[in-house]
CSV table of C-alpha atoms in Angstrom, one decimal:
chain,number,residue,atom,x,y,z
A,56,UNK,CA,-24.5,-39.4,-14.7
A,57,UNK,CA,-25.8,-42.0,-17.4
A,58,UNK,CA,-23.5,-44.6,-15.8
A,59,UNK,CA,-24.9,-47.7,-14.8
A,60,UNK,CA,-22.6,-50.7,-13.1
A,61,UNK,CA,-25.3,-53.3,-13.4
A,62,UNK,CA,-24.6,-53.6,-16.4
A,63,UNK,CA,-20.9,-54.6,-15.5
A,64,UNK,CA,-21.7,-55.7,-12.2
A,65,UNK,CA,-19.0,-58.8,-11.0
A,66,UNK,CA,-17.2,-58.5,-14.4
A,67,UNK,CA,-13.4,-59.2,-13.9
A,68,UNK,CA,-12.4,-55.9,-13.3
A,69,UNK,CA,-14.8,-55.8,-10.4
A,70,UNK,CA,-13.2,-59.4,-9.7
A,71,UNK,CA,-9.8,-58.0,-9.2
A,72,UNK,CA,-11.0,-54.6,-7.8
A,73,UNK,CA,-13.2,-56.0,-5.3
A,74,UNK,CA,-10.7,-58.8,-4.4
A,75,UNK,CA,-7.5,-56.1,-3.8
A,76,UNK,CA,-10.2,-54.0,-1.7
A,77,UNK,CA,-10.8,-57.5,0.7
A,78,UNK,CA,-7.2,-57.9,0.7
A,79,UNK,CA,-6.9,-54.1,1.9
A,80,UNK,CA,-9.4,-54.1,5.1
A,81,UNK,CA,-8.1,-57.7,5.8
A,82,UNK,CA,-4.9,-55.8,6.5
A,83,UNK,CA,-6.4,-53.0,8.0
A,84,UNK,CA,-7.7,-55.3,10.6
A,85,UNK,CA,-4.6,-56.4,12.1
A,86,UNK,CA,-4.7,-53.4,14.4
A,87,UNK,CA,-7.4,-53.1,16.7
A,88,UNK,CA,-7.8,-49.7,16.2
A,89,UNK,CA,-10.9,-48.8,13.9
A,90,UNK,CA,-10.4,-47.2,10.1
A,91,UNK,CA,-12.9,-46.0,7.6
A,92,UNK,CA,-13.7,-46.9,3.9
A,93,UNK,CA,-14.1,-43.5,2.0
A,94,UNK,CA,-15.6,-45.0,-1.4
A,95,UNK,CA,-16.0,-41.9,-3.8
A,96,UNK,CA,-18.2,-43.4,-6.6
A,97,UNK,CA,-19.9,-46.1,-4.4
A,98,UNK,CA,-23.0,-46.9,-6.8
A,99,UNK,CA,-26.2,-48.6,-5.6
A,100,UNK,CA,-24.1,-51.3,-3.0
A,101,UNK,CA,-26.0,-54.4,-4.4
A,102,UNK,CA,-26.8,-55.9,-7.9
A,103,UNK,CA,-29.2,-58.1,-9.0
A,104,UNK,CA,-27.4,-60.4,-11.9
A,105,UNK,CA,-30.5,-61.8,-12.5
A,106,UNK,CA,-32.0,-58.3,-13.8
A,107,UNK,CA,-32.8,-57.4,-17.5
A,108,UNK,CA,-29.7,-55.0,-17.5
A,109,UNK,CA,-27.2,-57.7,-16.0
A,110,UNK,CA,-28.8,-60.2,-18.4
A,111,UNK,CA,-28.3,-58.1,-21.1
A,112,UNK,CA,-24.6,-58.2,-21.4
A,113,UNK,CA,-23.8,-61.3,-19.3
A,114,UNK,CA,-20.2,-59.8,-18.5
A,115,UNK,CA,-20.1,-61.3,-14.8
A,116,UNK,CA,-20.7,-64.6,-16.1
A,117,UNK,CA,-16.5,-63.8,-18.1
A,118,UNK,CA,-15.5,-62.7,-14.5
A,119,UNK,CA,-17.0,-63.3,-10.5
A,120,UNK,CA,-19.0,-66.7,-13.0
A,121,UNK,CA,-15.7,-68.2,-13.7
A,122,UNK,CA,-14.1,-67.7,-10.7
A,123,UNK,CA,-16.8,-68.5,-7.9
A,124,UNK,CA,-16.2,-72.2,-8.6
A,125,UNK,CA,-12.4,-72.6,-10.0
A,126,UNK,CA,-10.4,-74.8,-8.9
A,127,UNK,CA,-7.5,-73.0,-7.2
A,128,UNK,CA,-4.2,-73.6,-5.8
A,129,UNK,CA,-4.2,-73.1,-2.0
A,130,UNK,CA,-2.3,-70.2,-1.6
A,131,UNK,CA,-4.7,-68.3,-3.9
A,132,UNK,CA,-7.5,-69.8,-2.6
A,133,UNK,CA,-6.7,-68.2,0.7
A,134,UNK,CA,-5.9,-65.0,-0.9
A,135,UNK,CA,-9.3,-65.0,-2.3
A,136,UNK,CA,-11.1,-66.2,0.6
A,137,UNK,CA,-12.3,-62.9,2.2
A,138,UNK,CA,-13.8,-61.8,-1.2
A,139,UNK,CA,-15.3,-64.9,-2.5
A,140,UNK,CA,-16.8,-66.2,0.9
A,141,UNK,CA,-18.5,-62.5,0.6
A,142,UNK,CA,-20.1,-63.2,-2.6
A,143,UNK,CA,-21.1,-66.7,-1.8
A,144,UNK,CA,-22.6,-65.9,1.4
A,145,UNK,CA,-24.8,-63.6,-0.6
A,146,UNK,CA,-26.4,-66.5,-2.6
A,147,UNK,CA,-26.5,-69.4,-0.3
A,148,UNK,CA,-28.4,-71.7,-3.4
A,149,UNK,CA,-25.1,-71.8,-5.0
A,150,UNK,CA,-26.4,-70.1,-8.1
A,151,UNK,CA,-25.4,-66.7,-7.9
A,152,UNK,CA,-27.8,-63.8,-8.2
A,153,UNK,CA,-26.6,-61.0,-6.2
A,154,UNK,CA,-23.5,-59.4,-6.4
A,155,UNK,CA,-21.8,-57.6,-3.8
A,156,UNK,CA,-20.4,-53.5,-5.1
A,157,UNK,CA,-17.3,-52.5,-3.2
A,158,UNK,CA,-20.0,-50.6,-0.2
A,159,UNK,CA,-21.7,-54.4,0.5
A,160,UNK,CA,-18.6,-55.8,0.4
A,161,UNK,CA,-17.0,-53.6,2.3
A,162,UNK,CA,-19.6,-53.7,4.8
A,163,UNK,CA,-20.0,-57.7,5.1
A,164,UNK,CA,-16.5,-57.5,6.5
A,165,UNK,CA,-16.3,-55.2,8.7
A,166,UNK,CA,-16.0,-55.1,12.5
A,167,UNK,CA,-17.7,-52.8,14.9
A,168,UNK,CA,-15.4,-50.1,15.2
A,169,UNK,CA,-14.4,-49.6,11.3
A,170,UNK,CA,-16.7,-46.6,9.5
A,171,UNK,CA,-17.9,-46.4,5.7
A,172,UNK,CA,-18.1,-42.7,3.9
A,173,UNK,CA,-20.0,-43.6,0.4
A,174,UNK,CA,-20.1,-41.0,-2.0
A,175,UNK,CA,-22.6,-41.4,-5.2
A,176,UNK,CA,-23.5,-38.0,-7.3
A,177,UNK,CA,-26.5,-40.2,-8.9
A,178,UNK,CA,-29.5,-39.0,-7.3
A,179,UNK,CA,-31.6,-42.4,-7.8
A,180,UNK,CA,-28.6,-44.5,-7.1
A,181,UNK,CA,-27.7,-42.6,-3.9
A,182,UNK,CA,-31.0,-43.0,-2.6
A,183,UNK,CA,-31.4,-46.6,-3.6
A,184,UNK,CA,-27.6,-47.1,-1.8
A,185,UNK,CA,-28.9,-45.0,1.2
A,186,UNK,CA,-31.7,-47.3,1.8
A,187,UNK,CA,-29.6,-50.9,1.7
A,188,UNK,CA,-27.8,-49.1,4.4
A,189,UNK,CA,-30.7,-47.5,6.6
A,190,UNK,CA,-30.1,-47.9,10.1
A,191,UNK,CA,-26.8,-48.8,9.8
A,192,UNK,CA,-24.9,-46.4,12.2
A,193,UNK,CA,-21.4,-47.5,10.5
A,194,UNK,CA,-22.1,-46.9,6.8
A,195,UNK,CA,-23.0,-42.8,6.0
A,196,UNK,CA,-24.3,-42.4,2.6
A,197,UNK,CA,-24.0,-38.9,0.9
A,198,UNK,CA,-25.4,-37.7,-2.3
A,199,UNK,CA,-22.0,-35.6,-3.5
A,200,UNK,CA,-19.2,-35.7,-6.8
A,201,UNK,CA,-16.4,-38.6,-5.2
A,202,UNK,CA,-14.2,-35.8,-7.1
A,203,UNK,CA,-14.9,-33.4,-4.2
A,204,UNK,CA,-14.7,-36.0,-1.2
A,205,UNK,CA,-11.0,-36.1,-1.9
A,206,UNK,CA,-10.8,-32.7,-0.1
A,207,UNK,CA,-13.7,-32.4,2.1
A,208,UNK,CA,-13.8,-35.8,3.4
A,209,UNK,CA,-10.1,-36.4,3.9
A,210,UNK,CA,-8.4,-37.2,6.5
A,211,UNK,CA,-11.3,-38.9,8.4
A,212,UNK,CA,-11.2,-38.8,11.8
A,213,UNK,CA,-9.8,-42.1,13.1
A,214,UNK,CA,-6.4,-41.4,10.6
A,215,UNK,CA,-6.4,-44.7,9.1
A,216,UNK,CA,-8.2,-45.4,6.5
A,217,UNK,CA,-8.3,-46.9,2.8
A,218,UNK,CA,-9.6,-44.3,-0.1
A,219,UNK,CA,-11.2,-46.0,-3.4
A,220,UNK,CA,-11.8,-44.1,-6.7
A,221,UNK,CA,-13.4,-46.0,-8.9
A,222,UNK,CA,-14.7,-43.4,-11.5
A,223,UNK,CA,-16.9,-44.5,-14.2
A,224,UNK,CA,-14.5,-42.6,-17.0
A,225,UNK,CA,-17.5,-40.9,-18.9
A,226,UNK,CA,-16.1,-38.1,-19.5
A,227,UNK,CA,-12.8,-37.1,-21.6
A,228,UNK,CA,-9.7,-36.2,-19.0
A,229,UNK,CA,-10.6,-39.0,-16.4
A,230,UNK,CA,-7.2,-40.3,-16.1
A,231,UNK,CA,-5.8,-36.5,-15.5
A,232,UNK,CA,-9.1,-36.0,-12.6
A,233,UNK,CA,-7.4,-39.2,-10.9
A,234,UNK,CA,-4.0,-38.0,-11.1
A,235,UNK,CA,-5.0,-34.2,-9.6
A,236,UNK,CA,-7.4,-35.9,-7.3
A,237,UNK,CA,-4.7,-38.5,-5.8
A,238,UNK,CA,-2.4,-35.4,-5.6
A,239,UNK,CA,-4.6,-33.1,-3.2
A,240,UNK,CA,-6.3,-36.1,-1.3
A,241,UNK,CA,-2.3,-37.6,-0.7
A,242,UNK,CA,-1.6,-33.9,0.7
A,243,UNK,CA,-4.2,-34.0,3.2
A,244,UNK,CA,-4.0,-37.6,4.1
A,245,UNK,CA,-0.6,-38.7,3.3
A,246,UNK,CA,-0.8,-41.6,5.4
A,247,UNK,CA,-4.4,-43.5,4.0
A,248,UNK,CA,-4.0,-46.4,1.8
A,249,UNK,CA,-5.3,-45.1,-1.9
A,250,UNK,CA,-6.6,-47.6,-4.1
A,251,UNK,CA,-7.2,-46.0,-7.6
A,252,UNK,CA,-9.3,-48.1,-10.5
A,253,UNK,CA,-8.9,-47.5,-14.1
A,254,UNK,CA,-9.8,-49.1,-17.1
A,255,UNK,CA,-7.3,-50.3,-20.0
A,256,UNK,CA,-8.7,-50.2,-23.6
A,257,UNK,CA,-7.5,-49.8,-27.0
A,258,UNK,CA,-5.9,-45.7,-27.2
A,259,UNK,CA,-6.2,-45.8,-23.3
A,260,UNK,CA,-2.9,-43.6,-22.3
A,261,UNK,CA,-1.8,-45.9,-19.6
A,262,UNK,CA,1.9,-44.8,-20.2
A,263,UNK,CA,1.1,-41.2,-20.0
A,264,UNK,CA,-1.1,-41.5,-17.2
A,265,UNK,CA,1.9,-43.7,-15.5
A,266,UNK,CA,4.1,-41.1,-15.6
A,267,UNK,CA,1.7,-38.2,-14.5
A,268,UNK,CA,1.6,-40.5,-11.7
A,269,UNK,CA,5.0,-40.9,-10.9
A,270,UNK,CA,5.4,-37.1,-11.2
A,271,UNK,CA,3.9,-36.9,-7.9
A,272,UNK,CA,6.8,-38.2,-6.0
A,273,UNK,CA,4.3,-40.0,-4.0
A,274,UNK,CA,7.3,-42.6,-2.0
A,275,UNK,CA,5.2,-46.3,-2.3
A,276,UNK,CA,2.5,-46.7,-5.6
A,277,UNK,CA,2.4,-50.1,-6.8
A,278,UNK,CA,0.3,-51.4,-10.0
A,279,UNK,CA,-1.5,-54.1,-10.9
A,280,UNK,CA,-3.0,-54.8,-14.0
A,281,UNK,CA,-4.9,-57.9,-15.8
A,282,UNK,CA,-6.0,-57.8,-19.5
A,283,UNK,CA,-8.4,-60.9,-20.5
A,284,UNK,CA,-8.2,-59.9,-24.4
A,285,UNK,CA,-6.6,-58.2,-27.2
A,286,UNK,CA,-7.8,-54.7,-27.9
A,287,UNK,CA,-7.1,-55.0,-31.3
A,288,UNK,CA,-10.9,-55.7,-32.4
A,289,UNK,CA,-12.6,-53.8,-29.6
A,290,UNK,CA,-13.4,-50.3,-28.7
A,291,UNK,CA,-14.2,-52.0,-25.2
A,292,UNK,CA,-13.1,-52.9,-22.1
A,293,UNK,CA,-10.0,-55.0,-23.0
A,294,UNK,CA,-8.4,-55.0,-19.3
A,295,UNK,CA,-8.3,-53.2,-16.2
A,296,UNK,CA,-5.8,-51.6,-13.8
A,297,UNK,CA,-5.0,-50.5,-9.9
A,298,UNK,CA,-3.2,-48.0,-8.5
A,299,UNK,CA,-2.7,-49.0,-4.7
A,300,UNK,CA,-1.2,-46.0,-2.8
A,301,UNK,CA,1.2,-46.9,0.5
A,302,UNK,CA,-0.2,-50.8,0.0
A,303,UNK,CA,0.5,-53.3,3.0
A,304,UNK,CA,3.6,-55.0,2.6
A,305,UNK,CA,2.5,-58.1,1.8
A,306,UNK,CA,0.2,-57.3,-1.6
A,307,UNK,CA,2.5,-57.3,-4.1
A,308,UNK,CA,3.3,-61.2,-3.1
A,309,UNK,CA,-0.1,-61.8,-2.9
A,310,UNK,CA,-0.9,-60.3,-6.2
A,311,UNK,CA,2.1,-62.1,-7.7
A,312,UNK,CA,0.8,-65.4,-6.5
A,313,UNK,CA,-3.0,-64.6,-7.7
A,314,UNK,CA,-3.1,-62.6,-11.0
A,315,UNK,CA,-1.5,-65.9,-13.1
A,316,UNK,CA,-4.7,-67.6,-11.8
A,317,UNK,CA,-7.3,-64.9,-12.6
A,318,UNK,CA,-5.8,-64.5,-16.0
A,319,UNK,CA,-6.0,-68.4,-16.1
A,320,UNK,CA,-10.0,-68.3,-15.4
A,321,UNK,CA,-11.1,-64.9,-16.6
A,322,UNK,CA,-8.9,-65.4,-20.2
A,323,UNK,CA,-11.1,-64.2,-23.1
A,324,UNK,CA,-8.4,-65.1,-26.0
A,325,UNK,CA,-4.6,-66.2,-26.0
A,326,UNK,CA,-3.6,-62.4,-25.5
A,327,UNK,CA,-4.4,-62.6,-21.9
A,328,UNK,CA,-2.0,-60.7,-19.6
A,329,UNK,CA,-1.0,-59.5,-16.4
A,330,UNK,CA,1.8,-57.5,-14.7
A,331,UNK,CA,2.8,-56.1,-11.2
A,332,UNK,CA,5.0,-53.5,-10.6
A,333,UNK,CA,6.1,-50.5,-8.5
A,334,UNK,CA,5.6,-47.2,-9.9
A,335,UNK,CA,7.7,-46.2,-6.9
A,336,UNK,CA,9.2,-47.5,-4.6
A,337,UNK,CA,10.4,-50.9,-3.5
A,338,UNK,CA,12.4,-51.9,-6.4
A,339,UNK,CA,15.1,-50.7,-8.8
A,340,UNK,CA,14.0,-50.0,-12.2
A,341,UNK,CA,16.0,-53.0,-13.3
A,342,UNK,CA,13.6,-55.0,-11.0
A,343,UNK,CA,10.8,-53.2,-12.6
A,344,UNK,CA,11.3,-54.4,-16.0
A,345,UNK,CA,11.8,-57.8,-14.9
A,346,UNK,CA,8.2,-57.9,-13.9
């Protein structure tokens, strides 16, 4: 409840959150057929990077800063596209100001038919997010725990959908909630796309929280992860991580091609990293390594 992503606003893990989300209802849209975002801890929709808060730590200008004007290699470029035309289109001076959380974004590329649940437990952030969207008849904004959307809210109506947790990891036993909440939302909705955010820091049990994963038996979980530093001399943010449930064929590709780049622009130090692999299922666990 003291969370606030202004302060964090268009850092590089919203970078490569935000640009696997684009990549998601890109290929959602393939099919005419409408979906709907549920977004469980959906914030306040727009930030202000020119704010006193944003100011006051400066991380976007490490992450969206670096990448709005990199030069990029086609491929990527394209890959990109979707995201960064979003952001840009946002601040048509060319100095950017505004920023774009997952519900804008979301929202700037939608068509007609396709629906937005956002979920934010903050009172004054889920009335600041409920008024961006007033009038909107595609966007419903509800003042509720994300945690409990998994059940309630699941499966939406129109069956396809894409599912982003994004929790702020406050508390102690985050990584556990996003295990058991993947678990019951996968049982009612087995057939969503599940795109599951998580930070990576020094003591972070990434491995354990792997494996919890994997215990699921969930068929297709891939990963992604990019680190911009060491953790060695920080108690911060160091790197950040996905979990993208039944992803569309064509993402792990994708994320091959782009995560060298964003580690190329977004590198804080020479420790700089990325990886992509399957949790479960494409590959052998040969292949896995090899990633």
């Amino acid at each position: 409840m003291n969370y606030r992503h202004i302060y964090h606003a268009g850092n590089f893990a919203d970078v490569l959150k935000h640009a696997v989300l684009a990549r998601l209802i890109v290929y959602l849209q393939q099919k005419d057929k409408a979906f709907r975002l549920l977004d469980t801890h959906a914030g306040i929709g727009l930030y202000d990077l020119s704010s006193e808060e944003a100011q006051k730590t400066g991380e976007w200008r490490d992450g969206i800063g670096k990448l709005l004007d990199a030069e990029l290699p086609a491929p990527v470029a394209t890959i990109l596209a979707p995201y960064l035309d979003a952001v840009r289109s946002l601040n048509p001076e060319g100095e950017i100001t505004l920023y774009p959380g997952s519900p804008k974004l979301a929202r700037m590329l939608f068509r007609p038919q396709d629906r937005l649940s956002a979920m934010e437990l903050h009172p004054d952030d889920s009335r600041r997010l409920a008024r961006l969207f007033e009038g909107d008849y595609q966007v419903r904004v509800t003042e509720l725990d994300g945690w409990l959307a998994l059940g309630a809210h699941l499966p939406p109506k129109e069956k396809r959908g894409i599912v982003l947790v994004d929790p702020p990891f406050e508390e102690e036993g985050e990584y556990d909630r996003l295990i058991d909440g993947l678990s019951r939302a996968w049982r009612r909705f087995p057939g969503g796309v599940y795109c599951l955010w998580y930070p990576i820091k020094k003591g972070a049990p990434i491995a354990a929280f792997h494996e919890g994963l994997k215990a699921l038996e969930i068929p297709k979980m891939l990963c992604a992860e990019l680190s911009v530093k060491s953790d060695r001399d920080t108690t911060g943010l160091s790197g950040t991580g996905l979990i993208i449930v039944n992803p569309p064929f064509t993402l792990k590709d994708e994320l091959h091609a782009t995560l060298p780049e964003l580690k190329r622009v977004m590198a804080q130090d020479r420790y700089a990293s990325h990886r992509c692999f399957w949790l479960r299922g494409e590959t052998t666990e040969a292949e896995r390594r090899d990633d």
